[in-house]
CSV table of C-alpha atoms in Angstrom, one decimal:
chain,number,residue,atom,x,y,z
H,300,MET,CA,98.5,-15.9,124.6
H,301,LYS,CA,98.6,-14.3,121.7
H,302,ASN,CA,101.1,-11.6,120.9
H,303,ALA,CA,99.6,-8.3,119.4
H,304,ILE,CA,102.0,-5.9,117.1
H,305,TYR,CA,101.7,-2.9,117.0
H,306,LEU,CA,102.2,-0.6,114.6
H,307,LEU,CA,103.1,2.9,115.4
H,308,THR,CA,102.7,5.5,112.9
H,309,GLY,CA,103.9,9.3,113.7
H,310,GLY,CA,104.3,11.8,112.0
H,311,ILE,CA,107.1,15.0,112.0
H,312,ALA,CA,106.2,18.1,111.8
H,313,LEU,CA,108.2,20.1,109.5
H,314,ALA,CA,108.3,23.9,110.8
H,315,LEU,CA,109.7,26.0,107.5
H,316,PHE,CA,110.2,29.6,109.0
H,317,ALA,CA,110.9,32.2,106.4
H,318,ALA,CA,113.6,34.8,107.0
H,319,ALA,CA,112.7,38.6,107.2
H,320,PRO,CA,115.1,40.4,105.5
H,321,ALA,CA,117.0,42.1,107.2
H,322,ARG,CA,115.3,45.7,107.6
H,323,ALA,CA,117.5,49.3,106.7
H,324,ALA,CA,118.5,50.6,110.6
H,325,MET,CA,118.5,55.1,109.9
H,326,GLY,CA,118.0,57.6,112.1
H,327,GLY,CA,118.8,60.9,111.5
H,328,CYS,CA,121.5,63.2,111.9
H,329,GLU,CA,122.3,67.4,112.8
H,330,ALA,CA,124.9,70.1,113.0
H,331,VAL,CA,126.9,70.4,116.0
H,332,GLY,CA,126.4,72.5,118.4
H,333,GLY,CA,122.7,73.5,115.7
H,334,PRO,CA,122.5,74.6,112.7
H,335,VAL,CA,124.8,76.7,111.6
H,336,ASN,CA,123.9,80.1,109.3
H,337,PHE,CA,124.9,80.3,105.6
H,338,ILE,CA,124.1,83.9,104.4
H,339,THR,CA,123.6,85.0,100.7
H,340,SER,CA,124.7,88.7,99.9
H,341,PHE,CA,124.3,90.1,96.0
H,342,ALA,CA,123.4,93.2,94.1
H,343,ASN,CA,121.8,92.7,91.2
H,344,ASP,CA,120.7,95.4,89.0
H,345,TRP,CA,118.2,95.4,86.0
H,346,THR,CA,117.3,96.6,82.9
H,347,LYS,CA,114.0,97.6,82.6
H,348,GLU,CA,112.8,95.1,80.1
H,349,GLN,CA,114.1,92.4,82.5
H,350,ASN,CA,110.9,94.3,85.1
H,351,VAL,CA,108.4,92.4,83.5
H,352,ALA,CA,106.0,90.2,85.8
H,353,GLY,CA,106.9,85.8,84.5
H,354,THR,CA,110.3,87.7,83.5
H,355,LEU,CA,112.8,84.8,85.4
H,356,ILE,CA,116.4,86.3,86.2
H,357,ASP,CA,118.8,84.1,87.9
H,358,MET,CA,120.8,86.1,90.8
H,359,THR,CA,124.7,87.1,90.1
H,360,SER,CA,127.3,88.1,91.6
H,361,GLY,CA,126.5,86.5,94.9
H,362,THR,CA,128.6,85.8,98.2
H,363,THR,CA,128.7,83.9,101.1
H,364,SER,CA,129.8,83.5,104.8
H,365,GLY,CA,129.0,81.3,107.4
H,366,GLY,CA,131.6,78.6,108.0
H,367,SER,CA,131.5,74.8,108.2
H,368,TYR,CA,129.9,72.2,110.8
H,369,LYS,CA,130.5,69.5,112.1
H,370,MET,CA,128.0,66.7,111.3
H,371,VAL,CA,126.8,63.6,113.9
H,372,CYS,CA,124.0,61.2,113.9
H,373,ASP,CA,122.5,59.1,116.0
H,374,CYS,CA,123.5,55.8,114.6
H,375,PRO,CA,125.8,53.1,117.0
H,376,ALA,CA,130.0,54.1,116.9
H,377,ASN,CA,131.8,52.2,114.4
H,378,THR,CA,128.4,51.7,112.0
H,379,GLY,CA,129.3,52.6,108.5
H,380,VAL,CA,127.0,54.9,106.8
H,381,ASN,CA,125.3,56.7,103.7
H,382,LEU,CA,124.4,59.9,104.1
H,383,TYR,CA,121.4,61.9,103.1
H,384,TYR,CA,120.1,65.4,101.8
H,385,SER,CA,116.8,67.2,101.5
H,386,ALA,CA,115.7,70.6,102.5
H,387,THR,CA,112.3,72.7,103.4
H,388,THR,CA,111.5,76.6,103.4
H,389,PRO,CA,109.9,78.5,105.4
H,390,LEU,CA,108.3,80.3,102.5
H,391,ALA,CA,105.7,80.4,101.1
H,392,SER,CA,104.6,78.6,98.3
H,393,SER,CA,104.0,81.3,95.5
H,394,GLY,CA,101.6,79.0,93.2
H,395,TYR,CA,104.2,78.5,90.1
H,396,SER,CA,105.7,75.6,89.9
H,397,GLY,CA,108.6,75.4,91.9
H,398,PHE,CA,108.6,78.6,93.4
H,399,GLN,CA,108.2,80.5,96.5
H,400,LYS,CA,107.1,83.4,97.6
H,401,LEU,CA,109.6,86.1,98.6
H,402,ASN,CA,107.9,89.1,98.9
H,403,ASP,CA,105.2,91.3,97.3
H,404,ASN,CA,107.5,91.9,94.3
H,405,LEU,CA,109.7,88.4,93.3
H,406,ASP,CA,109.4,84.5,93.8
H,407,ILE,CA,112.3,82.8,94.6
H,408,LYS,CA,113.2,78.7,93.7
H,409,THR,CA,116.5,78.3,96.1
H,410,VAL,CA,118.5,75.0,94.3
H,411,ILE,CA,121.9,74.1,96.7
H,412,THR,CA,124.5,73.1,94.2
H,413,ASP,CA,127.4,71.4,96.4
H,414,VAL,CA,125.5,68.0,97.9
H,415,PRO,CA,128.7,65.4,97.1
H,416,GLY,CA,127.8,63.8,94.1
H,417,VAL,CA,124.9,65.7,93.2
H,418,SER,CA,124.3,68.4,90.7
H,419,ALA,CA,121.2,69.7,92.4
H,420,LEU,CA,119.0,69.3,95.3
H,421,THR,CA,115.9,71.3,95.1
H,422,VAL,CA,114.0,73.4,97.6
H,423,PRO,CA,111.9,72.0,99.6
H,424,THR,CA,112.5,67.9,98.7
H,425,ASN,CA,109.7,66.1,98.0
H,426,ILE,CA,109.4,63.7,101.1
H,427,ASN,CA,110.3,60.4,99.4
H,428,SER,CA,112.8,61.8,96.8
H,429,PRO,CA,115.5,62.7,99.3
H,430,VAL,CA,119.4,62.1,98.0
H,431,ARG,CA,122.1,60.4,98.8
H,432,GLY,CA,125.4,62.0,98.7
H,433,GLU,CA,128.1,60.2,97.6
H,434,GLY,CA,130.8,58.6,99.9
H,435,TYR,CA,130.3,56.4,102.6
H,436,PHE,CA,131.3,57.3,106.3
H,437,LYS,CA,132.8,54.4,109.1
H,438,ALA,CA,135.0,55.6,111.8
H,439,ALA,CA,137.8,52.3,110.0
H,440,ASN,CA,137.8,54.5,107.7
H,441,ASP,CA,138.9,57.7,109.7
H,442,ASN,CA,135.7,59.0,108.1
H,443,GLY,CA,132.9,58.5,110.6
H,444,VAL,CA,130.2,60.4,111.6
H,445,CYS,CA,128.0,58.2,114.1
H,446,ASN,CA,127.3,59.2,118.1
H,447,GLY,CA,131.1,57.6,120.3
H,448,ASP,CA,133.3,57.4,117.0
H,449,PRO,CA,136.4,58.2,118.2
H,450,ASP,CA,137.8,61.9,117.7
H,451,ASP,CA,140.4,60.9,115.8
H,452,GLN,CA,138.1,58.4,113.5
H,453,ARG,CA,135.8,61.2,112.5
H,454,ALA,CA,135.1,62.7,109.1
H,455,GLY,CA,136.3,66.6,109.4
H,456,ALA,CA,133.5,69.9,109.2
H,457,PHE,CA,131.4,69.8,106.6
H,458,THR,CA,130.1,72.8,104.5
H,459,VAL,CA,127.1,71.2,102.3
H,460,GLY,CA,124.2,74.3,102.4
H,461,SER,CA,127.2,77.3,101.4
H,462,ASN,CA,126.1,77.0,97.6
H,463,ILE,CA,122.9,77.5,96.4
H,464,SER,CA,122.1,78.6,92.5
H,465,ILE,CA,119.1,81.6,92.8
H,466,THR,CA,116.3,82.2,90.7
H,467,PHE,CA,113.8,85.2,90.6
H,468,ARG,CA,110.6,85.1,89.2
H,469,VAL,CA,108.9,88.7,88.7
H,470,SER,CA,105.8,88.8,90.0
H,471,ARG,CA,105.4,92.4,90.2
H,472,PRO,CA,107.3,95.0,88.4
H,473,PHE,CA,109.5,97.4,90.8
H,474,LEU,CA,111.2,100.5,90.3
H,475,GLY,CA,114.3,102.0,92.0
H,476,ARG,CA,116.8,100.0,94.7
H,477,MET,CA,114.3,97.1,95.9
H,478,GLU,CA,116.4,96.3,99.4
H,479,ILE,CA,115.8,92.8,100.4
H,480,PRO,CA,116.6,92.5,103.9
H,481,SER,CA,117.5,89.1,105.7
H,482,THR,CA,115.4,86.0,104.4
H,483,HIS,CA,114.8,82.5,106.0
H,484,ILE,CA,114.1,80.7,102.4
H,485,ALA,CA,115.6,77.0,103.2
H,486,THR,CA,117.0,74.4,105.5
H,487,LEU,CA,119.1,71.6,104.7
H,488,GLN,CA,118.3,68.6,106.9
H,489,SER,CA,119.8,64.9,106.8
H,490,ALA,CA,119.9,61.8,107.7
H,491,TRP,CA,121.3,58.5,107.6
H,492,SER,CA,121.1,54.5,106.6
H,493,SER,CA,123.0,51.5,106.9
H,494,SER,CA,122.1,50.6,103.1
H,495,THR,CA,121.0,52.5,100.4
H,496,ALA,CA,117.7,52.2,101.0
H,497,TYR,CA,116.9,56.1,102.0
H,498,ALA,CA,115.8,57.7,105.3
H,499,LYS,CA,112.2,58.6,105.6
H,500,GLY,CA,111.2,61.2,108.3
H,501,VAL,CA,114.2,60.6,110.4
H,502,PHE,CA,115.6,63.9,109.7
H,503,LYS,CA,117.2,66.7,111.2
H,504,ASP,CA,118.7,70.3,110.7
H,505,LEU,CA,121.8,71.1,109.5
H,506,ALA,CA,122.1,74.4,108.3
H,507,ASP,CA,119.5,78.0,107.7
H,508,ILE,CA,120.4,79.0,104.4
H,509,TYR,CA,119.2,82.7,104.2
H,510,LEU,CA,119.8,85.5,101.6
H,511,GLN,CA,119.6,89.4,101.4
H,512,GLY,CA,120.6,91.9,99.1
H,513,SER,CA,119.4,95.0,96.9
H,514,ILE,CA,118.3,95.1,93.5
H,515,THR,CA,118.0,97.6,91.5
H,516,VAL,CA,115.9,99.0,88.5
H,517,PRO,CA,116.5,102.0,86.8
H,518,GLN,CA,113.5,103.7,85.1
H,519,SER,CA,114.6,107.1,82.3
H,520,CYS,CA,111.7,109.8,83.5
H,521,LYS,CA,112.1,113.1,81.4
H,522,ILE,CA,111.5,115.9,83.1
H,523,ASN,CA,110.1,118.8,80.7
H,524,GLU,CA,112.1,117.1,77.8
H,525,GLY,CA,115.3,117.6,80.1
H,526,ASP,CA,115.1,121.3,79.7
H,527,ILE,CA,115.8,123.9,82.5
H,528,ILE,CA,112.8,125.4,83.7
H,529,GLN,CA,112.5,129.0,83.8
H,530,VAL,CA,109.9,131.1,85.8
H,531,ASN,CA,110.9,134.4,85.4
H,532,LEU,CA,109.6,136.5,89.0
H,533,GLY,CA,108.8,139.5,86.4
H,534,ASN,CA,110.4,143.4,88.4
H,535,ILE,CA,109.7,144.7,91.6
H,536,ASN,CA,108.9,147.8,93.3
H,537,ALA,CA,111.5,147.4,96.0
H,538,SER,CA,108.8,150.5,98.4
H,539,ARG,CA,106.6,147.4,98.2
H,540,PHE,CA,108.7,144.8,99.5
H,541,ILE,CA,109.4,146.0,102.6
H,542,THR,CA,107.7,143.2,105.0
H,543,LYS,CA,110.1,140.2,106.3
H,544,GLY,CA,109.0,136.8,105.2
H,545,GLN,CA,106.5,138.0,102.6
H,546,ARG,CA,106.1,138.3,99.3
H,547,PRO,CA,105.9,142.1,97.3
H,548,GLU,CA,102.2,144.0,98.5
H,549,GLY,CA,100.5,142.7,96.1
H,550,TYR,CA,102.4,140.2,94.2
H,551,THR,CA,100.4,137.8,92.0
H,552,PRO,CA,102.9,134.4,92.3
H,553,ILE,CA,104.1,133.0,88.2
H,554,GLN,CA,102.4,130.0,88.5
H,555,PHE,CA,103.9,126.8,86.1
H,556,ASP,CA,103.7,123.3,84.8
H,557,ILE,CA,106.8,121.0,85.3
H,558,ASN,CA,105.9,118.5,83.0
H,559,TYR,CA,107.5,114.3,83.8
H,560,ASP,CA,107.4,111.6,81.8
H,561,CYS,CA,108.2,108.2,82.8
H,562,GLY,CA,106.9,105.6,80.0
H,563,ASP,CA,104.2,103.3,81.8
H,564,THR,CA,103.9,102.7,85.2
H,565,SER,CA,100.2,101.5,85.4
H,566,THR,CA,101.6,97.8,86.9
H,567,ILE,CA,104.6,99.6,89.0
H,568,LYS,CA,103.2,99.3,93.0
H,569,ASN,CA,105.9,101.4,94.2
H,570,THR,CA,105.0,105.6,94.4
H,571,LEU,CA,107.0,107.8,92.2
H,572,PHE,CA,108.3,111.8,93.4
H,573,MET,CA,110.3,114.4,92.3
H,574,GLN,CA,112.0,115.4,95.1
H,575,ILE,CA,113.5,118.7,95.1
H,576,GLU,CA,117.0,120.1,96.4
H,577,GLY,CA,117.3,123.6,96.6
H,578,GLU,CA,121.0,124.9,95.6
H,579,ASP,CA,121.0,127.5,99.0
H,580,VAL,CA,118.4,127.5,101.6
H,581,VAL,CA,117.8,129.7,104.1
H,582,ASP,CA,115.2,127.7,106.0
H,583,ASP,CA,113.1,124.4,105.0
H,584,TYR,CA,110.6,126.4,102.6
H,585,SER,CA,113.5,129.5,101.4
H,586,LEU,CA,115.7,129.2,98.4
H,587,VAL,CA,118.1,131.5,98.8
H,588,ALA,CA,117.7,133.6,95.5
H,589,ARG,CA,120.5,136.7,96.8
H,590,ARG,CA,123.1,137.4,99.7
H,591,ARG,CA,124.4,141.0,100.7
H,592,GLU,CA,127.2,141.9,99.3
H,593,SER,CA,128.3,143.1,102.9
H,594,ASP,CA,128.1,140.5,105.2
H,595,ASN,CA,127.2,137.6,102.8
H,596,VAL,CA,123.5,137.2,104.7
H,597,PRO,CA,120.8,136.3,102.9
H,598,ASP,CA,118.1,139.0,102.1
H,599,VAL,CA,116.0,137.7,99.5
H,600,GLY,CA,114.3,134.6,99.1
H,601,ILE,CA,112.7,132.1,96.5
H,602,GLN,CA,108.6,130.2,98.2
H,603,MET,CA,107.1,127.3,96.2
H,604,ALA,CA,104.1,126.1,96.7
H,605,ASN,CA,102.2,123.2,94.3
H,606,ILE,CA,98.9,124.1,93.3
H,607,THR,CA,97.6,121.0,91.9
H,608,VAL,CA,97.6,119.8,95.9
H,609,SER,CA,95.9,122.4,97.8
H,610,ASN,CA,98.6,125.0,97.8
H,611,ASN,CA,101.0,123.8,99.7
H,612,LEU,CA,104.1,125.2,100.3
H,613,ILE,CA,107.4,122.6,99.4
H,614,PRO,CA,110.6,122.4,100.6
H,615,PHE,CA,113.8,123.5,99.0
H,616,HIS,CA,115.3,120.5,100.8
H,617,ASN,CA,113.8,117.3,100.5
H,618,GLY,CA,110.6,118.4,98.6
H,619,LEU,CA,108.5,115.3,97.2
H,620,ILE,CA,105.7,115.7,95.0
H,621,THR,CA,104.3,113.4,94.1
H,622,LEU,CA,103.9,111.7,90.2
H,623,ASP,CA,100.8,110.0,88.7
H,624,SER,CA,100.9,107.0,88.5
H,625,SER,CA,100.6,106.6,85.4
H,626,GLY,CA,104.0,107.9,85.2
H,627,ILE,CA,103.2,110.8,82.4
H,628,GLY,CA,101.9,114.3,83.0
H,629,HIS,CA,102.7,117.5,85.5
H,630,SER,CA,102.2,119.2,89.3
H,631,ARG,CA,100.7,122.8,88.2
H,632,MET,CA,103.2,125.2,90.4
H,633,GLN,CA,104.0,128.1,91.7
H,634,ALA,CA,106.7,131.0,93.0
H,635,TYR,CA,107.0,134.2,94.4
H,636,PRO,CA,110.2,136.0,95.9
H,637,VAL,CA,110.7,136.9,99.8
H,638,ASN,CA,111.8,139.6,102.5
H,639,LEU,CA,114.1,137.3,105.0
H,640,ILE,CA,115.3,140.2,106.9
H,641,GLY,CA,113.1,142.8,106.7
H,642,GLY,CA,113.0,146.2,106.1
H,643,GLN,CA,113.6,147.7,102.0
H,644,LEU,CA,116.2,145.7,100.1
H,645,GLN,CA,118.8,146.7,98.2
H,646,PRO,CA,118.0,147.3,94.4
H,647,GLY,CA,119.2,144.4,92.2
H,648,PRO,CA,118.8,140.7,90.8
H,649,PHE,CA,118.1,138.0,92.3
H,650,LYS,CA,117.8,134.2,91.1
H,651,GLY,CA,118.4,130.8,92.9
H,652,THR,CA,118.0,127.7,91.9
H,653,ALA,CA,117.7,124.0,92.7
H,654,THR,CA,117.7,120.0,90.5
H,655,ILE,CA,114.7,118.0,90.4
H,656,THR,CA,115.5,114.2,90.1
H,657,VAL,CA,112.9,111.1,90.2
H,658,VAL,CA,112.6,109.6,93.4
H,659,VAL,CA,111.0,105.8,93.7
H,660,ARG,CA,109.5,104.7,96.9
């Protein structure tokens, strides 16, 4: 019997696995109790030369209120993290690079300037360009921000978002005082990452940023070249001046012009008015021209009408005369005396005084 020797060859299979790199953990961070409100208030005066379409003007003298906030991130307790910041805005783009539409006259560019180690966080922030704040946060370092970190090892209060830089762009010139009501201009958001890889798509809200204030643009207007407008109502026969609330019988009102020059306002959206304020009035439409010596009762008044516009009577308290949109022109007026008490009046002179001021609305 032959012995057969069988040689068995075996293959040794080697399974080689390439270990995938550890993926950075990341998530969102928010203010405890919800986003805090930071409100920047300001009052700026601009020159007429600044009030030109396309001009860029930095906000000055702003003050911010709002306090601080505690931050909590959805990372496991005792995790060491980097903090990232981003910003959004509810304002629509103005079409001019980096600026949003604040109102019909102004565009606005907002930059958050107090992110630690970062000079400027633009608003809005590109989704692929959040910024990493300075510092590394971990409970073991007594600056933890993760949910579940012990209270005595947590970071203190944050104020990031309370300092901003504002640049205005004039889209349409305006005059007078513009009031800017409290307007939500930006929201600061934050996220965490366990490595230097930036967080993406996980940001949560920390603070809402508001702007409120006023901007005043003066406008130089000349009324009657700066001279006093004198209207001589003439001599009146007392016997024809007896009906209460009426002008003398047969009296022809005296016509005169109020000339004004406010420069070229054709590009201004605002409406300009001349405001009439009587020095002494008995009612809205009657300027006191004389008071009786015996009892100080007004007996002679003056009324004034704008014959450029339907012969309307002009009040002597907050009386408004609309100026031409060009800013240059005149209003044709007429004035006449009225008997305020009825019956024949004592002879003697009378006069009334009113002030004309240009106002912008």
